[in-house]
Short mmCIF file of C-alpha atoms in Angstrom, two decimals:
data_model
loop_
_atom_site.label_atom_id
_atom_site.label_comp_id
_atom_site.label_asym_id
_atom_site.label_seq_id
_atom_site.Cartn_x
_atom_site.Cartn_y
_atom_site.Cartn_z
CA MET A 1034 243.83 80.52 56.76
CA THR A 1035 241.82 81.16 53.69
CA THR A 1036 240.28 84.42 54.87
CA THR A 1037 242.24 87.67 54.70
CA LEU A 1038 242.26 90.07 57.60
CA ASP A 1039 240.01 92.45 55.61
CA GLN A 1040 237.30 89.80 55.18
CA LEU A 1041 237.31 88.78 58.82
CA PRO A 1042 234.93 91.41 60.22
CA ILE A 1043 232.23 90.32 57.78
CA ARG A 1044 232.73 86.70 58.68
CA LEU A 1045 232.80 87.54 62.40
CA ALA A 1046 229.56 89.47 62.09
CA ALA A 1047 227.87 86.51 60.46
CA ASP A 1048 229.43 83.73 62.53
CA ARG A 1049 231.47 84.81 65.50
CA ASP A 1050 232.34 81.32 66.72
CA GLY A 1051 233.23 80.05 63.24
CA ALA A 1052 235.49 82.98 62.34
CA PHE A 1053 237.12 83.64 65.73
CA PRO A 1054 239.81 80.94 65.40
CA ASP A 1055 240.97 82.60 62.12
CA LEU A 1056 241.13 85.96 63.93
CA VAL A 1057 243.47 84.44 66.49
CA ARG A 1058 245.57 82.75 63.79
CA HIS A 1059 245.93 86.02 61.89
CA LEU A 1060 246.90 88.18 64.82
CA GLN A 1061 248.52 85.98 67.46
CA ASP A 1062 252.17 86.31 66.29
CA GLY A 1063 251.93 90.09 66.07
CA VAL A 1064 250.18 90.52 69.40
CA TYR A 1065 252.58 88.16 71.15
CA SER A 1066 255.67 89.87 69.61
CA GLY A 1067 254.50 93.29 70.67
CA VAL A 1068 253.29 92.25 74.11
CA LEU A 1069 256.63 90.61 74.69
CA GLN A 1070 258.18 94.10 74.63
CA PHE A 1071 255.66 95.54 77.09
CA THR A 1072 255.72 92.79 79.69
CA ARG A 1073 258.46 91.42 81.87
CA SER A 1074 258.58 87.71 81.02
CA ARG A 1075 257.55 85.31 78.34
CA GLN A 1076 254.95 83.86 80.68
CA ASP A 1077 253.48 87.38 81.21
CA ALA A 1078 253.48 87.92 77.46
CA GLU A 1079 251.72 84.61 76.87
CA ASP A 1080 249.13 85.38 79.57
CA VAL A 1081 248.43 88.82 78.24
CA THR A 1082 248.16 87.55 74.67
CA GLN A 1083 245.70 84.90 75.72
CA GLU A 1084 243.69 87.32 77.82
CA THR A 1085 243.61 89.79 74.92
CA PHE A 1086 241.89 87.27 72.65
CA VAL A 1087 239.54 86.07 75.34
CA ARG A 1088 238.45 89.68 75.86
CA VAL A 1089 238.17 90.21 72.12
CA TYR A 1090 235.85 87.24 71.92
CA ARG A 1091 233.66 88.44 74.77
CA ALA A 1092 233.52 91.97 73.38
CA LEU A 1093 232.46 90.64 69.98
CA GLY A 1094 229.59 88.91 71.75
CA SER A 1095 228.29 92.21 73.11
CA TYR A 1096 228.50 94.07 69.73
CA ASP A 1097 225.81 93.99 67.07
CA ALA A 1098 226.63 92.80 63.56
CA ALA A 1099 226.91 96.32 62.05
CA ARG A 1100 229.46 97.36 64.64
CA ILE A 1101 231.52 94.19 64.04
CA ARG A 1102 231.47 94.68 60.28
CA ASN A 1103 232.90 98.21 60.72
CA LEU A 1104 235.66 97.26 63.13
CA ARG A 1105 239.26 98.06 62.25
CA LEU A 1106 240.07 94.68 63.65
CA ARG A 1107 243.81 94.79 64.26
CA ALA A 1108 243.79 98.31 65.72
CA TRP A 1109 240.86 97.39 67.95
CA VAL A 1110 242.58 94.21 69.18
CA TRP A 1111 245.67 96.33 69.98
CA THR A 1112 243.61 98.79 71.97
CA ILE A 1113 242.60 95.86 74.19
CA ALA A 1114 246.12 94.43 74.32
CA LEU A 1115 247.72 97.78 75.25
CA ASN A 1116 245.22 98.24 78.06
CA LEU A 1117 246.06 94.82 79.46
CA CYS A 1118 249.79 95.56 79.20
CA ARG A 1119 249.33 98.78 81.16
CA ASN A 1120 247.29 97.02 83.83
CA ARG A 1121 249.86 94.29 84.07
CA ALA A 1122 252.74 96.83 84.34
CA ARG A 1123 250.96 98.58 87.17
CA GLY A 1124 250.55 95.34 89.08
CA ALA A 1125 254.06 94.17 88.15
CA ALA A 1126 255.66 97.18 89.82
CA ARG A 1127 254.93 95.45 93.08
CA ARG A 1128 256.19 92.01 92.01
CA PRO A 1129 259.77 90.82 91.65
CA GLU A 1130 261.34 90.87 88.21
CA ALA A 1131 261.15 87.61 86.22
CA PRO A 1132 264.00 87.35 83.75
CA LEU A 1133 263.42 86.29 80.15
CA VAL A 1134 266.27 83.79 80.21
CA GLY A 1135 265.38 80.45 81.76
CA ASP A 1136 261.68 81.20 81.51
CA ARG A 1137 259.39 78.64 79.89
CA ALA A 1138 262.38 76.42 79.09
CA ASP A 1139 260.03 73.71 77.84
CA ARG A 1140 259.42 75.76 74.71
CA PHE A 1141 262.88 75.13 73.46
CA GLU A 1142 264.56 71.95 72.39
CA ASP A 1143 267.88 72.93 73.89
CA ALA A 1144 269.76 75.79 75.43
CA ALA A 1145 271.16 76.86 72.07
CA ALA A 1146 267.73 77.27 70.59
CA GLN A 1147 266.68 79.31 73.56
CA ALA A 1148 269.77 81.46 73.45
CA LEU A 1149 269.05 82.17 69.79
CA ASP A 1150 265.49 83.11 70.57
CA ASN A 1151 266.61 85.37 73.41
CA ALA A 1152 269.13 87.08 71.18
CA GLY A 1153 268.56 90.79 71.42
CA LEU A 1154 265.33 90.44 73.37
CA GLU A 1155 266.72 91.48 76.76
CA GLU A 1156 268.81 94.40 75.61
CA TRP A 1157 266.11 95.79 73.33
CA ARG A 1158 263.52 95.49 76.01
CA ARG A 1159 265.74 97.42 78.34
CA ARG A 1160 266.27 100.14 75.73
CA LEU A 1161 262.60 100.32 74.81
CA ALA A 1162 261.63 100.48 78.49
CA ALA A 1163 263.70 103.67 78.74
CA LEU A 1164 261.46 105.43 76.21
CA PRO A 1165 258.42 107.47 77.21
CA GLY A 1166 255.28 105.26 77.06
CA PRO A 1167 253.74 106.62 73.84
CA GLN A 1168 257.04 106.48 71.96
CA ARG A 1169 257.73 102.96 73.09
CA ALA A 1170 254.23 101.82 72.04
CA ALA A 1171 254.55 103.52 68.64
CA VAL A 1172 258.02 102.15 67.95
CA VAL A 1173 257.11 98.59 68.96
CA LEU A 1174 253.80 98.57 67.06
CA HIS A 1175 255.37 100.04 63.95
CA HIS A 1176 258.74 98.35 63.80
CA VAL A 1177 258.30 95.08 65.71
CA VAL A 1178 254.67 94.28 64.97
CA GLY A 1179 254.50 96.04 61.58
CA LEU A 1180 251.36 98.13 62.09
CA PRO A 1181 250.80 101.13 59.78
CA TYR A 1182 250.68 104.56 61.47
CA ALA A 1183 246.92 104.91 61.01
CA GLU A 1184 246.23 101.70 62.91
CA ILE A 1185 248.61 102.61 65.70
CA ALA A 1186 246.85 105.98 65.95
CA THR A 1187 243.48 104.20 66.26
CA SER A 1188 244.68 101.82 68.94
CA THR A 1189 246.48 104.42 71.07
CA GLY A 1190 243.90 107.15 70.58
CA ARG A 1191 246.51 109.63 69.33
CA SER A 1192 246.57 111.34 65.96
CA GLU A 1193 248.42 109.85 63.00
CA SER A 1194 250.86 112.76 62.82
CA THR A 1195 251.62 112.50 66.55
CA THR A 1196 252.16 108.79 66.04
CA ARG A 1197 254.67 109.46 63.24
CA SER A 1198 256.60 111.83 65.39
CA ASP A 1199 256.43 109.39 68.34
CA VAL A 1200 258.07 106.76 66.18
CA ARG A 1201 260.66 109.26 64.80
CA ARG A 1202 261.56 110.56 68.26
CA GLY A 1203 261.65 107.10 69.74
CA LEU A 1204 264.04 105.85 67.07
CA ALA A 1205 266.25 108.92 67.60
CA LYS A 1206 266.48 108.19 71.31
CA LEU A 1207 267.26 104.53 70.65
CA ARG A 1208 270.08 105.56 68.29
CA THR A 1209 271.55 107.80 70.99
CA MET A 1210 271.32 104.99 73.53
CA ILE A 1211 273.16 102.60 71.21
CA GLU A 1212 275.85 105.14 70.53
CA GLU A 1213 276.33 105.77 74.24
CA GLU A 1214 276.49 102.00 74.87
CA ALA A 1215 279.26 101.70 72.23
CA ARG A 1216 281.41 104.34 73.93
CA MET B 566 258.86 101.06 56.02
CA THR B 567 261.43 102.76 53.84
CA ASN B 568 264.02 103.00 56.58
CA HIS B 569 266.50 100.17 56.30
CA GLU B 570 269.00 101.22 58.85
CA PRO B 571 270.31 98.51 61.24
CA ILE B 572 268.25 99.64 64.20
CA VAL B 573 265.04 99.15 62.22
CA GLU B 574 266.15 95.70 61.08
CA GLU B 575 267.03 94.73 64.65
CA LEU B 576 263.61 95.86 65.86
CA GLY B 577 262.00 93.84 63.07
CA ALA B 578 263.97 90.81 64.19
CA LEU B 579 262.25 90.95 67.58
CA HIS B 580 259.16 89.51 65.92
CA ARG B 581 258.36 86.09 67.37
CA ALA B 582 255.88 83.36 66.62
CA ALA B 583 253.25 82.94 69.33
CA PRO B 584 253.53 79.77 71.41
CA SER B 585 252.05 76.88 69.43
CA ASP B 586 249.45 76.05 72.04
CA LEU B 587 248.14 79.61 72.31
CA LEU B 588 245.18 79.14 69.92
CA ASP B 589 243.95 76.04 71.69
CA THR B 590 244.26 77.70 75.07
CA VAL B 591 242.33 80.73 73.89
CA LEU B 592 239.59 78.67 72.27
CA GLN B 593 239.24 76.63 75.38
CA GLY B 594 239.25 79.77 77.48
CA VAL B 595 236.19 81.01 75.61
CA ASP B 596 234.63 77.53 75.60
CA LEU B 597 234.85 77.42 71.80
CA ALA B 598 236.82 74.31 71.21
CA ASP B 599 236.96 70.69 72.00
CA SER B 600 238.94 68.02 70.25
CA TYR B 601 237.41 64.72 69.42
CA THR B 602 238.34 61.36 68.04
CA GLU B 603 236.84 57.99 67.28
CA ILE B 604 237.61 55.08 69.58
CA ALA B 605 236.60 51.50 70.01
CA GLY B 606 234.24 51.34 73.01
CA PRO B 607 233.01 48.22 74.82
CA THR B 608 230.04 47.80 72.50
CA GLY B 609 231.16 49.49 69.29
CA HIS B 610 232.85 52.65 68.08
CA ALA B 611 232.19 55.98 69.68
CA PHE B 612 233.10 59.63 69.26
CA VAL B 613 234.76 60.99 72.36
CA ALA B 614 235.39 64.73 72.81
CA TRP B 615 237.45 66.65 75.33
CA ASN B 616 239.03 69.98 76.18
CA GLY B 617 241.60 71.13 78.69
CA ARG B 618 239.25 70.37 81.60
CA GLY B 619 238.47 66.82 80.61
CA ILE B 620 236.13 64.61 78.61
CA THR B 621 233.06 66.49 77.35
CA ALA B 622 231.17 63.92 75.33
CA PHE B 623 230.90 60.23 74.52
CA VAL B 624 228.49 59.31 71.72
CA PRO B 625 228.19 55.91 70.01
CA VAL B 626 228.96 56.34 66.31
CA ASP B 627 225.73 54.53 65.54
CA ALA B 628 223.83 57.25 67.36
CA ALA B 629 225.91 60.21 66.18
CA GLY B 630 226.23 59.34 62.52
CA THR B 631 229.00 60.98 60.51
CA ARG B 632 231.71 63.22 61.89
CA GLU B 633 229.90 66.23 60.38
CA GLU B 634 226.74 65.25 62.18
CA PHE B 635 228.59 64.78 65.44
CA GLU B 636 230.24 68.22 65.07
CA LYS B 637 226.92 69.84 64.29
CA ARG B 638 225.30 68.46 67.43
CA HIS B 639 228.23 68.97 69.73
CA PRO B 640 227.64 72.06 71.91
CA ARG B 641 231.06 73.57 71.00
CA LYS B 642 233.36 73.72 68.02
CA ALA B 643 235.14 70.36 67.84
CA PHE B 644 238.26 69.54 65.92
CA PHE B 645 238.88 65.96 64.86
CA VAL B 646 242.24 64.52 65.87
CA ASP B 647 243.58 61.07 65.17
CA VAL B 648 245.01 60.43 68.60
CA PRO B 649 244.13 62.05 71.96
CA PRO B 650 247.05 63.63 73.81
CA GLN B 651 248.78 61.89 76.70
CA PRO B 652 247.99 61.26 79.44
CA LEU B 653 244.35 61.53 78.40
CA ALA B 654 244.71 58.69 75.87
CA LYS B 655 246.16 56.40 78.53
CA TYR B 656 243.39 57.20 81.01
CA LEU B 657 240.70 56.77 78.37
CA ASP B 658 242.08 53.43 77.38
CA HIS B 659 242.13 52.36 81.00
CA THR B 660 238.53 53.38 81.54
CA ILE B 661 237.35 51.53 78.41
CA LYS B 662 239.26 48.40 79.42
CA THR B 663 238.41 48.30 83.10
CA GLY B 664 235.02 50.00 83.25
CA ARG B 665 236.32 52.32 85.95
CA LEU B 666 236.75 56.09 85.61
CA GLY B 667 240.14 56.04 87.35
CA HIS B 668 242.14 59.18 86.61
CA LEU B 669 240.09 60.13 83.56
CA PRO B 670 239.06 63.78 84.00
CA VAL B 671 235.53 64.78 83.05
CA ASP B 672 234.63 68.41 82.23
CA PHE B 673 231.83 69.21 84.65
CA SER B 674 232.04 72.96 84.01
CA SER B 675 228.73 73.20 82.18
CA ILE B 676 226.98 70.73 84.49
CA GLY B 677 224.92 71.76 87.49
CA GLU B 678 225.86 70.88 91.05
CA PHE B 679 223.14 68.25 91.49
CA GLN B 680 223.88 66.45 88.24
CA ARG B 681 227.55 66.53 89.01
CA ARG B 682 227.01 64.81 92.35
CA VAL B 683 224.79 62.21 90.71
CA LEU B 684 227.36 61.48 88.01
CA GLU B 685 230.28 61.32 90.46
CA LYS B 686 228.34 58.91 92.64
CA CYS B 687 227.42 56.81 89.64
CA ALA B 688 231.10 56.58 88.68
CA GLU B 689 231.71 54.71 91.96
CA ILE B 690 229.60 51.72 90.92
CA PRO B 691 232.04 48.92 90.00
CA PRO B 692 231.80 47.19 86.61
CA GLY B 693 229.48 44.20 86.60
CA GLU B 694 227.36 45.62 89.44
CA ILE B 695 224.12 47.53 89.42
CA ARG B 696 222.41 49.90 91.86
CA PRO B 697 218.88 51.32 91.94
CA TYR B 698 218.21 55.02 91.23
CA GLY B 699 217.11 55.39 94.83
CA TRP B 700 220.55 54.28 96.05
CA ILE B 701 222.21 57.26 94.30
CA ALA B 702 219.56 59.62 95.61
CA ARG B 703 220.19 58.42 99.17
CA GLU B 704 223.97 58.34 98.87
CA ILE B 705 224.12 61.98 97.71
CA GLY B 706 221.89 63.03 100.58
CA ASN B 707 218.66 63.63 98.55
CA PRO B 708 216.69 60.45 99.27
CA GLY B 709 213.50 61.99 97.80
CA ALA B 710 215.12 62.94 94.46
CA VAL B 711 214.82 59.57 92.74
CA ARG B 712 213.21 60.94 89.60
CA ALA B 713 215.66 63.80 89.40
CA VAL B 714 218.48 61.24 89.60
CA GLY B 715 216.92 59.44 86.62
CA THR B 716 216.77 62.66 84.67
CA ALA B 717 220.38 63.58 85.57
CA LEU B 718 221.65 60.17 84.46
CA GLY B 719 219.55 60.38 81.26
CA ARG B 720 221.46 63.55 80.39
CA ASN B 721 224.87 62.02 81.20
CA PRO B 722 227.19 63.64 78.62
CA VAL B 723 229.72 60.82 78.97
CA PRO B 724 227.77 57.52 79.11
CA VAL B 725 229.81 54.32 79.26
CA LEU B 726 232.70 56.28 80.80
CA ILE B 727 230.45 57.37 83.66
CA PRO B 728 228.48 54.11 83.86
CA CYS B 729 224.86 55.22 84.04
CA HIS B 730 224.00 51.84 82.49
CA ARG B 731 224.74 50.38 85.96
CA VAL B 732 221.81 52.23 87.49
CA VAL B 733 218.49 50.35 87.28
CA ARG B 734 214.89 50.62 88.42
CA THR B 735 214.05 50.01 92.07
CA ASP B 736 211.83 47.06 91.10
CA GLY B 737 214.93 45.37 89.61
CA ARG B 738 214.13 45.88 85.94
CA ILE B 739 217.07 47.12 83.86
CA GLY B 740 215.01 50.08 82.61
CA SER B 741 215.58 52.62 79.89
CA TYR B 742 218.77 54.13 78.47
CA ALA B 743 219.55 57.22 76.46
CA TYR B 744 220.84 55.05 73.58
CA GLY B 745 218.14 52.41 73.99
CA SER B 746 217.53 49.59 76.44
CA PRO B 747 219.29 46.95 74.22
CA MET B 748 222.56 48.86 74.51
CA LYS B 749 222.20 49.08 78.27
CA ARG B 750 221.79 45.29 78.45
CA GLN B 751 224.65 44.77 76.06
CA LEU B 752 226.96 46.95 78.21
CA LEU B 753 226.02 44.99 81.33
CA GLU B 754 226.54 41.64 79.56
CA HIS B 755 229.93 42.86 78.43
CA GLU B 756 230.81 43.35 82.10
CA GLY B 757 229.76 39.79 82.88
CA LEU B 758 226.27 40.40 84.18
CA ASP B 759 223.23 38.46 82.94
CA PRO B 760 220.43 41.00 82.69
CA ALA B 761 217.79 38.32 82.16
CA ALA B 762 218.83 36.47 85.33
CA VAL B 763 218.93 39.73 87.26
CA GLU B 764 215.42 40.64 86.15
CA SER B 765 214.11 37.15 86.81
CA ALA B 766 215.43 37.21 90.40
CA ALA B 767 213.88 40.66 90.81
CA ARG B 768 210.53 39.32 89.57
CA ARG B 769 210.71 36.65 92.25
CA GLY B 770 210.95 39.50 94.72
CA VAL B 771 214.65 39.21 95.49
CA ARG B 772 216.03 42.65 96.38
CA PHE B 773 218.96 41.72 98.65
CA VAL B 774 221.18 38.73 99.23
CA GLY B 775 222.84 37.74 102.50
CA SER B 776 225.30 35.20 103.74
CA ASP B 777 224.30 33.12 106.77
CA THR B 778 227.96 32.80 107.77
CA THR B 779 228.67 36.53 107.95
CA GLY B 780 225.20 37.81 108.72
CA ILE B 781 225.69 40.59 106.13
CA TYR B 782 223.26 41.45 103.33
CA CYS B 783 224.11 43.14 100.00
CA PHE B 784 222.69 44.20 96.69
CA PRO B 785 222.55 40.99 94.65
CA THR B 786 225.28 42.14 92.27
CA CYS B 787 227.69 43.37 94.93
CA HIS B 788 230.93 41.46 94.47
CA HIS B 789 230.66 40.28 98.06
CA ALA B 790 227.21 38.87 97.37
CA GLN B 791 228.42 37.14 94.20
CA ARG B 792 230.98 35.22 96.25
CA ILE B 793 228.42 33.68 98.55
CA GLY B 794 228.04 29.95 97.89
CA ASP B 795 224.58 28.51 97.23
CA ARG B 796 224.50 26.73 100.59
CA HIS B 797 224.97 29.99 102.52
CA ARG B 798 222.98 32.30 100.27
CA VAL B 799 219.88 33.86 101.80
CA GLU B 800 217.46 36.02 99.77
CA PHE B 801 215.52 39.00 101.14
CA ARG B 802 212.57 40.95 99.77
CA SER B 803 213.35 44.07 101.80
CA GLU B 804 215.81 45.69 104.15
CA GLU B 805 213.30 45.23 106.94
CA ALA B 806 213.20 41.48 106.37
CA ALA B 807 216.98 41.26 106.40
CA ARG B 808 217.27 43.29 109.58
CA ALA B 809 214.49 41.27 111.22
CA ASP B 810 216.63 38.16 110.62
CA GLY B 811 219.56 39.84 112.37
CA TYR B 812 221.51 40.74 109.21
CA ARG B 813 223.39 44.01 108.86
CA ALA B 814 223.98 46.00 105.68
CA CYS B 815 227.21 45.52 103.69
CA LYS B 816 229.57 48.44 104.14
CA VAL B 817 230.78 48.21 100.57
CA CYS B 818 227.57 48.30 98.54
CA ARG B 819 225.66 50.06 101.33
CA PRO B 820 222.18 48.67 100.62
CA ALA B 821 220.73 50.68 103.52
CA ALA B 822 221.20 54.16 104.95
#
């Protein structure tokens, strides 16, 4: 990865096919980590992450070069990812729950490695799922994925100050939950 | 993030690396990526490319040139790898060794329905045997499409693996090949066929060969025909002539409809 995220829109505008693999390399860990909190299984998270990038690629094909150069890439990718997560959640309401544990066992060398990877995932997902949608999105994007408030605001279509307060309120609720769990 | 309280650190620890095969899956999903390698083919080295759906290209190195030139001409982004993944490597090796497609998957996704049927039919021709273009046309249910069959085979993206070199002119001449007639002859010789002898028999007007003990006629290179001893070998100029003598068509090489 020699290109920085900032240079990517220019490269994408000039050579979509050549630069697209770097786009995926730059953003795949963040998208996967965030999506993992919004979906119900690793497999779902993997599917949604893949689908996000496939849609990103297709959308880039329908944009002219000027529009691609001006993209706030990461925020735009997250707009697409969040939409897919919402659609998936709507469909998932009618499907049985798939637990994280035991899912995609082939990814791990042994049970210990999987247990380590699962550490915290289940309980945090349960807590985060109890937050109102916008707060959950803002907390995950800011604290799990590492997005700045401005980019979160762009991807969710809310204002930056609302985003800040979403994160603050979300964290406050999580603290309360943890305190109640400890009692 | 100025907040360093435990809850924030725990949230940060939920960050995970994406599955290692995600990039490849995405690139294949948008038809952006193939992998390719260089292998020893029956008549020299070749570049062979594939993606998740199967083999996408087979090009003799002599014809492709350098890796850079191959990548430039390949219809998708192609990444060089030293060794193909299993079980693809195993299937590829088997096809090169035996001359039969076997389990080797071919990516037909960017190939039209007609060409696909032509190529699949062609893949049925056993090594060391040849069939005329008209045979494929008839077998796929388009007896009039002989020229179109020729065109479809000429654009075979995976020559050698799908053996379009085993399809020859109706008059018995070996005919042309995307990588030149000499390579076509060389591939046939490699499979134990003598192109000169085949053409010389064709010039004498021999189109079919029968056995007077079985009363069955075949294409001359059908393995059943090749087993007929000289004493029992009967040559025919046409299907009509064979049928007039009371012979029936072989059910393996199917020289007649």
